[in-house]
C-alpha cells in the first residue's frame, strides 16, 4: 500500500489534528487492534518475552557426535516433549521469561506509525510520503528560506508576478519544484491538508497550477537571459571603445 493511500486513509478519519480509526481500519486490525484502541493509555502494559540465549546453530558435521543425534534416532526427543509438564514449564518461565512494562500506544501513535508520520504520531504537519529524506530536507530548508506562504507562491507563479518572483527568489525556488512523479504521488490525497508535512503541503497546494514547474523554469531562463545580455552589452561597449582608441591612435 502506498504512503499516499495510507495517509489518505488516516487523513480522512482525522479532525482537529486528532485521529479516530475508521471502520475499515478496525476491520483490518481485528480484535487485537480494537482491544489496543480501548486500552487505558495512562497505565503501562506488561509484555512477556523470552530471554535471548544467543545460542549458535550446531554445524551438520558435528551433529552426529552430539546428544541430539541420539535423541532423534531412538525417539527420546519425542518422549521428552510428551512428558514436559507444568513443573518444567514453570522452570522455563522462571529462568527464561522476563516481564517488560511498556506504555500503550495511543490511537494517534498507532496510526502514525502505520502511515510513517513524522514523530510517529499523526498530527498537523506530520504526514510525509518522501523516500529521499535528504531531498525532503533540502526542499523544506529552501521553502523556509523563501519566507513566503504556499498561497503567495501559488499566486505569484500563476500570474508570473516578477515583483515577488525576483531572480533571487527564483534561484532558491528552483530546487524546490515538484517533479511529475511528485505531483502524481500527491494527487490522490484528499484528506485534511493540515496533516501534510511542509514539503507535501506545498506540493498539494500548487498541484493544480498549470505547468507550475515549467513556469518557474521559464522565469529562470528569462532572468538568466537578461543577465547574459547585460554582460554581452558590457563587452561590446568595451570592444567598441578599444576599437575607437586603436583607430584614433597615431601609432
PDB file of C-alpha atoms in Angstrom:
ATOM      1  CA  UNK A   1       0.000   0.000   0.000  1.00  0.00           C
ATOM      2  CA  UNK A   2       1.429   3.379  -0.983  1.00  0.00           C
ATOM      3  CA  UNK A   3       2.262   6.101   1.545  1.00  0.00           C
ATOM      4  CA  UNK A   4      -0.341   8.384  -0.029  1.00  0.00           C
ATOM      5  CA  UNK A   5      -3.057   5.741   0.302  1.00  0.00           C
ATOM      6  CA  UNK A   6      -2.210   5.148   3.952  1.00  0.00           C
ATOM      7  CA  UNK A   7      -2.043   8.847   4.716  1.00  0.00           C
ATOM      8  CA  UNK A   8      -5.238   9.451   2.777  1.00  0.00           C
ATOM      9  CA  UNK A   9      -6.992   6.848   4.854  1.00  0.00           C
ATOM     10  CA  UNK A  10      -5.713   8.326   8.119  1.00  0.00           C
ATOM     11  CA  UNK A  11      -6.242  11.896   6.956  1.00  0.00           C
ATOM     12  CA  UNK A  12      -9.854  11.237   6.058  1.00  0.00           C
ATOM     13  CA  UNK A  13     -10.536   9.955   9.564  1.00  0.00           C
ATOM     14  CA  UNK A  14      -8.907  12.828  11.449  1.00  0.00           C
ATOM     15  CA  UNK A  15     -10.293  16.099  12.685  1.00  0.00           C
ATOM     16  CA  UNK A  16      -8.593  18.967  14.506  1.00  0.00           C
ATOM     17  CA  UNK A  17      -5.311  17.034  14.341  1.00  0.00           C
ATOM     18  CA  UNK A  18      -6.867  14.181  16.390  1.00  0.00           C
ATOM     19  CA  UNK A  19      -7.128  10.705  14.959  1.00  0.00           C
ATOM     20  CA  UNK A  20     -10.028   8.294  15.030  1.00  0.00           C
ATOM     21  CA  UNK A  21      -9.846   4.875  13.422  1.00  0.00           C
ATOM     22  CA  UNK A  22     -12.198   4.379  10.506  1.00  0.00           C
ATOM     23  CA  UNK A  23     -14.407   1.313  10.147  1.00  0.00           C
ATOM     24  CA  UNK A  24     -12.017  -0.087   7.542  1.00  0.00           C
ATOM     25  CA  UNK A  25      -9.093   0.354   9.914  1.00  0.00           C
ATOM     26  CA  UNK A  26     -10.902  -1.579  12.639  1.00  0.00           C
ATOM     27  CA  UNK A  27     -11.765  -4.370  10.239  1.00  0.00           C
ATOM     28  CA  UNK A  28      -8.132  -4.563   9.179  1.00  0.00           C
ATOM     29  CA  UNK A  29      -6.740  -4.525  12.713  1.00  0.00           C
ATOM     30  CA  UNK A  30      -9.209  -7.074  14.042  1.00  0.00           C
ATOM     31  CA  UNK A  31      -9.901  -7.798  17.687  1.00  0.00           C
ATOM     32  CA  UNK A  32      -6.336  -7.100  18.751  1.00  0.00           C
ATOM     33  CA  UNK A  33      -6.419  -3.593  17.313  1.00  0.00           C
ATOM     34  CA  UNK A  34      -9.792  -2.839  18.881  1.00  0.00           C
ATOM     35  CA  UNK A  35      -8.542  -4.023  22.247  1.00  0.00           C
ATOM     36  CA  UNK A  36      -5.462  -1.820  21.951  1.00  0.00           C
ATOM     37  CA  UNK A  37      -7.608   1.155  20.992  1.00  0.00           C
ATOM     38  CA  UNK A  38      -9.775   0.707  24.068  1.00  0.00           C
ATOM     39  CA  UNK A  39      -6.800   0.313  26.456  1.00  0.00           C
ATOM     40  CA  UNK A  40      -6.234   2.879  29.173  1.00  0.00           C
ATOM     41  CA  UNK A  41      -3.087   4.535  27.773  1.00  0.00           C
ATOM     42  CA  UNK A  42      -2.115   6.023  31.127  1.00  0.00           C
ATOM     43  CA  UNK A  43      -1.357   2.542  32.520  1.00  0.00           C
ATOM     44  CA  UNK A  44       1.746   0.735  31.200  1.00  0.00           C
ATOM     45  CA  UNK A  45       1.114  -2.701  29.712  1.00  0.00           C
ATOM     46  CA  UNK A  46       3.095  -5.768  30.737  1.00  0.00           C
ATOM     47  CA  UNK A  47       4.812  -7.533  27.849  1.00  0.00           C
ATOM     48  CA  UNK A  48       6.123 -11.050  28.472  1.00  0.00           C
ATOM     49  CA  UNK A  49       9.038 -12.117  26.331  1.00  0.00           C
ATOM     50  CA  UNK A  50      11.627 -14.896  26.274  1.00  0.00           C
ATOM     51  CA  UNK A  51      15.200 -14.095  27.114  1.00  0.00           C
ATOM     52  CA  UNK A  52      17.716 -14.119  24.283  1.00  0.00           C
ATOM     53  CA  UNK A  53      20.021 -17.120  24.742  1.00  0.00           C
ATOM     54  CA  UNK A  54      22.353 -16.318  21.832  1.00  0.00           C
ATOM     55  CA  UNK A  55      22.829 -19.977  21.010  1.00  0.00           C
ATOM     56  CA  UNK A  56      24.550 -20.899  17.791  1.00  0.00           C
ATOM     57  CA  UNK A  57      23.219 -23.467  15.363  1.00  0.00           C
ATOM     58  CA  UNK A  58      25.196 -26.707  15.506  1.00  0.00           C
ATOM     59  CA  UNK A  59      27.019 -27.420  12.201  1.00  0.00           C
ATOM     60  CA  UNK A  60      25.789 -30.616  10.464  1.00  0.00           C
ATOM     61  CA  UNK A  61      29.282 -32.107  10.650  1.00  0.00           C
ATOM     62  CA  UNK A  62      29.191 -32.026  14.459  1.00  0.00           C
ATOM     63  CA  UNK A  63      25.590 -33.126  14.950  1.00  0.00           C
ATOM     64  CA  UNK A  64      26.347 -36.846  14.580  1.00  0.00           C
ATOM     65  CA  UNK A  65      28.711 -36.757  17.550  1.00  0.00           C
ATOM     66  CA  UNK A  66      26.310 -34.874  19.788  1.00  0.00           C
ATOM     67  CA  UNK A  67      23.435 -35.895  22.027  1.00  0.00           C
ATOM     68  CA  UNK A  68      20.944 -34.506  19.508  1.00  0.00           C
ATOM     69  CA  UNK A  69      21.671 -37.304  17.047  1.00  0.00           C
ATOM     70  CA  UNK A  70      20.932 -39.919  19.724  1.00  0.00           C
ATOM     71  CA  UNK A  71      17.713 -38.177  20.745  1.00  0.00           C
ATOM     72  CA  UNK A  72      16.432 -38.166  17.166  1.00  0.00           C
ATOM     73  CA  UNK A  73      17.380 -41.801  16.478  1.00  0.00           C
ATOM     74  CA  UNK A  74      15.695 -43.520  19.426  1.00  0.00           C
ATOM     75  CA  UNK A  75      12.692 -41.255  19.737  1.00  0.00           C
ATOM     76  CA  UNK A  76      13.822 -39.914  23.097  1.00  0.00           C
ATOM     77  CA  UNK A  77      13.213 -36.342  21.986  1.00  0.00           C
ATOM     78  CA  UNK A  78       9.520 -37.038  21.326  1.00  0.00           C
ATOM     79  CA  UNK A  79       9.249 -38.798  24.690  1.00  0.00           C
ATOM     80  CA  UNK A  80      10.705 -35.768  26.434  1.00  0.00           C
ATOM     81  CA  UNK A  81       8.339 -33.437  24.633  1.00  0.00           C
ATOM     82  CA  UNK A  82       5.340 -35.535  25.651  1.00  0.00           C
ATOM     83  CA  UNK A  83       6.458 -35.693  29.296  1.00  0.00           C
ATOM     84  CA  UNK A  84       7.096 -31.980  29.701  1.00  0.00           C
ATOM     85  CA  UNK A  85       4.623 -30.960  32.361  1.00  0.00           C
ATOM     86  CA  UNK A  86       3.711 -27.891  34.339  1.00  0.00           C
ATOM     87  CA  UNK A  87       6.788 -28.189  36.538  1.00  0.00           C
ATOM     88  CA  UNK A  88       9.126 -27.963  33.563  1.00  0.00           C
ATOM     89  CA  UNK A  89       7.109 -25.150  32.053  1.00  0.00           C
ATOM     90  CA  UNK A  90       7.272 -23.190  35.310  1.00  0.00           C
ATOM     91  CA  UNK A  91      11.052 -23.631  35.369  1.00  0.00           C
ATOM     92  CA  UNK A  92      11.278 -22.302  31.805  1.00  0.00           C
ATOM     93  CA  UNK A  93       9.175 -19.291  32.729  1.00  0.00           C
ATOM     94  CA  UNK A  94      11.219 -18.678  35.854  1.00  0.00           C
ATOM     95  CA  UNK A  95      14.597 -18.757  34.153  1.00  0.00           C
ATOM     96  CA  UNK A  96      13.907 -17.740  30.563  1.00  0.00           C
ATOM     97  CA  UNK A  97      10.958 -15.358  30.699  1.00  0.00           C
ATOM     98  CA  UNK A  98      11.049 -11.737  31.788  1.00  0.00           C
ATOM     99  CA  UNK A  99       8.426  -9.053  32.075  1.00  0.00           C
ATOM    100  CA  UNK A 100       8.834  -5.679  30.416  1.00  0.00           C
ATOM    101  CA  UNK A 101       6.498  -2.745  31.041  1.00  0.00           C
ATOM    102  CA  UNK A 102       5.756  -0.560  28.027  1.00  0.00           C
ATOM    103  CA  UNK A 103       3.427   2.381  27.553  1.00  0.00           C
ATOM    104  CA  UNK A 104       0.423   1.500  25.404  1.00  0.00           C
ATOM    105  CA  UNK A 105       0.213   3.370  22.101  1.00  0.00           C
ATOM    106  CA  UNK A 106      -2.460   5.973  21.711  1.00  0.00           C
ATOM    107  CA  UNK A 107      -4.667   5.785  18.626  1.00  0.00           C
ATOM    108  CA  UNK A 108      -2.750   8.699  17.080  1.00  0.00           C
ATOM    109  CA  UNK A 109       0.567   6.918  17.689  1.00  0.00           C
ATOM    110  CA  UNK A 110      -0.732   3.636  16.276  1.00  0.00           C
ATOM    111  CA  UNK A 111      -1.990   5.187  13.051  1.00  0.00           C
ATOM    112  CA  UNK A 112       1.087   7.450  12.879  1.00  0.00           C
ATOM    113  CA  UNK A 113       3.441   4.504  12.890  1.00  0.00           C
ATOM    114  CA  UNK A 114       1.315   2.714  10.323  1.00  0.00           C
ATOM    115  CA  UNK A 115       1.487   5.579   7.806  1.00  0.00           C
ATOM    116  CA  UNK A 116       5.051   6.671   8.669  1.00  0.00           C
ATOM    117  CA  UNK A 117       4.155  10.074  10.119  1.00  0.00           C
ATOM    118  CA  UNK A 118       6.940  12.351  11.305  1.00  0.00           C
ATOM    119  CA  UNK A 119       7.500  11.794  15.006  1.00  0.00           C
ATOM    120  CA  UNK A 120       5.372   8.639  14.850  1.00  0.00           C
ATOM    121  CA  UNK A 121       2.120  10.498  15.588  1.00  0.00           C
ATOM    122  CA  UNK A 122      -0.463  11.750  13.113  1.00  0.00           C
ATOM    123  CA  UNK A 123      -0.874  15.441  13.815  1.00  0.00           C
ATOM    124  CA  UNK A 124      -0.740  18.712  11.912  1.00  0.00           C
ATOM    125  CA  UNK A 125       2.247  18.711   9.551  1.00  0.00           C
ATOM    126  CA  UNK A 126       3.264  15.105  10.151  1.00  0.00           C
ATOM    127  CA  UNK A 127       2.332  13.123   7.022  1.00  0.00           C
ATOM    128  CA  UNK A 128       5.198  12.620   4.581  1.00  0.00           C
ATOM    129  CA  UNK A 129       5.490  10.403   1.500  1.00  0.00           C
ATOM    130  CA  UNK A 130       9.157  11.057   0.672  1.00  0.00           C
ATOM    131  CA  UNK A 131      11.596   8.169   0.470  1.00  0.00           C
ATOM    132  CA  UNK A 132      14.527  10.519  -0.207  1.00  0.00           C
ATOM    133  CA  UNK A 133      14.979  12.205   3.176  1.00  0.00           C
ATOM    134  CA  UNK A 134      17.905  14.340   2.003  1.00  0.00           C
ATOM    135  CA  UNK A 135      15.875  15.869  -0.817  1.00  0.00           C
ATOM    136  CA  UNK A 136      12.953  16.435   1.553  1.00  0.00           C
ATOM    137  CA  UNK A 137      15.208  18.294   3.973  1.00  0.00           C
ATOM    138  CA  UNK A 138      16.706  20.450   1.209  1.00  0.00           C
ATOM    139  CA  UNK A 139      13.270  21.415  -0.123  1.00  0.00           C
ATOM    140  CA  UNK A 140      11.991  22.206   3.372  1.00  0.00           C
ATOM    141  CA  UNK A 141      15.019  24.423   4.015  1.00  0.00           C
ATOM    142  CA  UNK A 142      14.522  26.190   0.691  1.00  0.00           C
ATOM    143  CA  UNK A 143      10.839  26.859   1.342  1.00  0.00           C
ATOM    144  CA  UNK A 144      11.647  28.204   4.785  1.00  0.00           C
ATOM    145  CA  UNK A 145      14.350  30.454   3.342  1.00  0.00           C
ATOM    146  CA  UNK A 146      11.862  31.960   0.876  1.00  0.00           C
ATOM    147  CA  UNK A 147       9.671  33.231   3.698  1.00  0.00           C
ATOM    148  CA  UNK A 148       6.542  33.067   1.517  1.00  0.00           C
ATOM    149  CA  UNK A 149       3.330  31.173   2.142  1.00  0.00           C
ATOM    150  CA  UNK A 150       2.196  28.461  -0.238  1.00  0.00           C
ATOM    151  CA  UNK A 151      -0.705  30.687  -1.281  1.00  0.00           C
ATOM    152  CA  UNK A 152       1.655  33.563  -2.099  1.00  0.00           C
ATOM    153  CA  UNK A 153       3.942  31.318  -4.139  1.00  0.00           C
ATOM    154  CA  UNK A 154       0.990  29.762  -5.937  1.00  0.00           C
ATOM    155  CA  UNK A 155      -0.479  33.145  -6.846  1.00  0.00           C
ATOM    156  CA  UNK A 156       2.871  34.588  -7.904  1.00  0.00           C
ATOM    157  CA  UNK A 157       3.674  31.666 -10.209  1.00  0.00           C
ATOM    158  CA  UNK A 158       0.146  31.588 -11.603  1.00  0.00           C
ATOM    159  CA  UNK A 159       0.365  35.304 -12.508  1.00  0.00           C
ATOM    160  CA  UNK A 160       4.136  35.264 -13.223  1.00  0.00           C
ATOM    161  CA  UNK A 161       4.482  38.158 -10.809  1.00  0.00           C
ATOM    162  CA  UNK A 162       8.126  39.229 -11.023  1.00  0.00           C
ATOM    163  CA  UNK A 163       7.704  41.663  -8.130  1.00  0.00           C
ATOM    164  CA  UNK A 164       7.505  38.554  -5.943  1.00  0.00           C
ATOM    165  CA  UNK A 165       9.491  36.149  -8.100  1.00  0.00           C
ATOM    166  CA  UNK A 166      12.719  38.099  -8.238  1.00  0.00           C
ATOM    167  CA  UNK A 167      15.877  36.430  -9.578  1.00  0.00           C
ATOM    168  CA  UNK A 168      16.951  35.603  -6.026  1.00  0.00           C
ATOM    169  CA  UNK A 169      13.593  34.040  -5.136  1.00  0.00           C
ATOM    170  CA  UNK A 170      13.512  32.001  -8.349  1.00  0.00           C
ATOM    171  CA  UNK A 171      17.041  30.733  -7.718  1.00  0.00           C
ATOM    172  CA  UNK A 172      16.009  29.407  -4.281  1.00  0.00           C
ATOM    173  CA  UNK A 173      12.691  28.059  -5.594  1.00  0.00           C
ATOM    174  CA  UNK A 174      14.185  26.071  -8.485  1.00  0.00           C
ATOM    175  CA  UNK A 175      15.427  23.084  -6.392  1.00  0.00           C
ATOM    176  CA  UNK A 176      12.089  23.010  -4.553  1.00  0.00           C
ATOM    177  CA  UNK A 177       9.926  22.474  -7.632  1.00  0.00           C
ATOM    178  CA  UNK A 178       7.789  19.311  -7.743  1.00  0.00           C
ATOM    179  CA  UNK A 179       8.580  16.751 -10.405  1.00  0.00           C
ATOM    180  CA  UNK A 180       5.924  14.913 -12.411  1.00  0.00           C
ATOM    181  CA  UNK A 181       6.319  11.967 -10.017  1.00  0.00           C
ATOM    182  CA  UNK A 182       5.785  14.265  -7.024  1.00  0.00           C
ATOM    183  CA  UNK A 183       2.561  15.640  -8.483  1.00  0.00           C
ATOM    184  CA  UNK A 184       1.366  12.136  -9.336  1.00  0.00           C
ATOM    185  CA  UNK A 185       2.137  10.946  -5.810  1.00  0.00           C
ATOM    186  CA  UNK A 186       0.256  13.761  -4.064  1.00  0.00           C
ATOM    187  CA  UNK A 187      -2.717  13.850  -6.458  1.00  0.00           C
ATOM    188  CA  UNK A 188      -4.757  11.029  -4.844  1.00  0.00           C
ATOM    189  CA  UNK A 189      -4.638  12.617  -1.388  1.00  0.00           C
ATOM    190  CA  UNK A 190      -7.995  14.069  -0.389  1.00  0.00           C
ATOM    191  CA  UNK A 191      -7.587  14.123   3.384  1.00  0.00           C
ATOM    192  CA  UNK A 192      -7.007  17.066   5.687  1.00  0.00           C
ATOM    193  CA  UNK A 193      -4.257  19.270   4.116  1.00  0.00           C
ATOM    194  CA  UNK A 194      -3.155  20.500   7.550  1.00  0.00           C
ATOM    195  CA  UNK A 195      -1.881  16.989   8.338  1.00  0.00           C
ATOM    196  CA  UNK A 196       0.622  17.094   5.484  1.00  0.00           C
ATOM    197  CA  UNK A 197       4.263  17.861   6.234  1.00  0.00           C
ATOM    198  CA  UNK A 198       5.806  21.085   4.923  1.00  0.00           C
ATOM    199  CA  UNK A 199       7.002  19.789   1.541  1.00  0.00           C
ATOM    200  CA  UNK A 200       3.936  17.644   0.862  1.00  0.00           C
ATOM    201  CA  UNK A 201       1.657  20.568   1.773  1.00  0.00           C
ATOM    202  CA  UNK A 202       3.497  22.787  -0.732  1.00  0.00           C
ATOM    203  CA  UNK A 203       3.152  20.183  -3.490  1.00  0.00           C
ATOM    204  CA  UNK A 204      -0.518  19.671  -2.606  1.00  0.00           C
ATOM    205  CA  UNK A 205      -1.371  23.378  -2.818  1.00  0.00           C
ATOM    206  CA  UNK A 206       0.389  24.010  -6.158  1.00  0.00           C
ATOM    207  CA  UNK A 207      -0.579  20.726  -7.821  1.00  0.00           C
ATOM    208  CA  UNK A 208      -3.420  22.292  -9.838  1.00  0.00           C
ATOM    209  CA  UNK A 209      -1.416  25.266 -11.200  1.00  0.00           C
ATOM    210  CA  UNK A 210      -0.990  24.598 -14.935  1.00  0.00           C
ATOM    211  CA  UNK A 211       2.673  23.920 -15.768  1.00  0.00           C
ATOM    212  CA  UNK A 212       3.821  25.175 -12.352  1.00  0.00           C
ATOM    213  CA  UNK A 213       7.372  23.851 -12.669  1.00  0.00           C
ATOM    214  CA  UNK A 214       7.703  24.939 -16.310  1.00  0.00           C
ATOM    215  CA  UNK A 215       6.568  28.475 -15.436  1.00  0.00           C
ATOM    216  CA  UNK A 216       9.323  28.848 -12.863  1.00  0.00           C
ATOM    217  CA  UNK A 217      11.883  27.412 -15.294  1.00  0.00           C
ATOM    218  CA  UNK A 218      10.753  29.971 -17.897  1.00  0.00           C
ATOM    219  CA  UNK A 219      11.222  32.817 -15.410  1.00  0.00           C
ATOM    220  CA  UNK A 220      14.650  31.472 -14.520  1.00  0.00           C
ATOM    221  CA  UNK A 221      15.607  31.394 -18.214  1.00  0.00           C
ATOM    222  CA  UNK A 222      14.316  34.951 -18.647  1.00  0.00           C
ATOM    223  CA  UNK A 223      16.391  36.202 -15.717  1.00  0.00           C
ATOM    224  CA  UNK A 224      19.440  34.321 -16.976  1.00  0.00           C
ATOM    225  CA  UNK A 225      18.997  35.791 -20.464  1.00  0.00           C
ATOM    226  CA  UNK A 226      18.743  39.323 -19.080  1.00  0.00           C
ATOM    227  CA  UNK A 227      21.955  38.850 -17.088  1.00  0.00           C
ATOM    228  CA  UNK A 228      23.728  37.324 -20.099  1.00  0.00           C
ATOM    229  CA  UNK A 229      22.548  40.152 -22.340  1.00  0.00           C
ATOM    230  CA  UNK A 230      23.827  42.753 -19.849  1.00  0.00           C
ATOM    231  CA  UNK A 231      27.245  41.080 -19.782  1.00  0.00           C
ATOM    232  CA  UNK A 232      27.330  40.887 -23.586  1.00  0.00           C
ATOM    233  CA  UNK A 233      26.473  44.606 -23.936  1.00  0.00           C
ATOM    234  CA  UNK A 234      29.194  45.497 -21.481  1.00  0.00           C
ATOM    235  CA  UNK A 235      31.761  43.556 -23.510  1.00  0.00           C
ATOM    236  CA  UNK A 236      30.524  45.125 -26.759  1.00  0.00           C
ATOM    237  CA  UNK A 237      30.956  48.596 -25.270  1.00  0.00           C
ATOM    238  CA  UNK A 238      34.493  47.746 -24.188  1.00  0.00           C
ATOM    239  CA  UNK A 239      35.368  46.363 -27.618  1.00  0.00           C
ATOM    240  CA  UNK A 240      33.862  49.427 -29.312  1.00  0.00           C
ATOM    241  CA  UNK A 241      35.879  51.751 -27.088  1.00  0.00           C
ATOM    242  CA  UNK A 242      39.037  49.757 -27.706  1.00  0.00           C
ATOM    243  CA  UNK A 243      38.469  49.733 -31.477  1.00  0.00           C
ATOM    244  CA  UNK A 244      37.847  53.507 -31.477  1.00  0.00           C
ATOM    245  CA  UNK A 245      41.032  54.073 -29.477  1.00  0.00           C
ATOM    246  CA  UNK A 246      43.048  51.982 -31.944  1.00  0.00           C
ATOM    247  CA  UNK A 247      41.540  53.826 -34.928  1.00  0.00           C
ATOM    248  CA  UNK A 248      42.341  57.244 -33.449  1.00  0.00           C
ATOM    249  CA  UNK A 249      45.869  56.282 -32.420  1.00  0.00           C
ATOM    250  CA  UNK A 250      48.803  57.836 -34.350  1.00  0.00           C
ATOM    251  CA  UNK A 251      50.993  54.810 -33.690  1.00  0.00           C
TER     252      UNK A 251
END
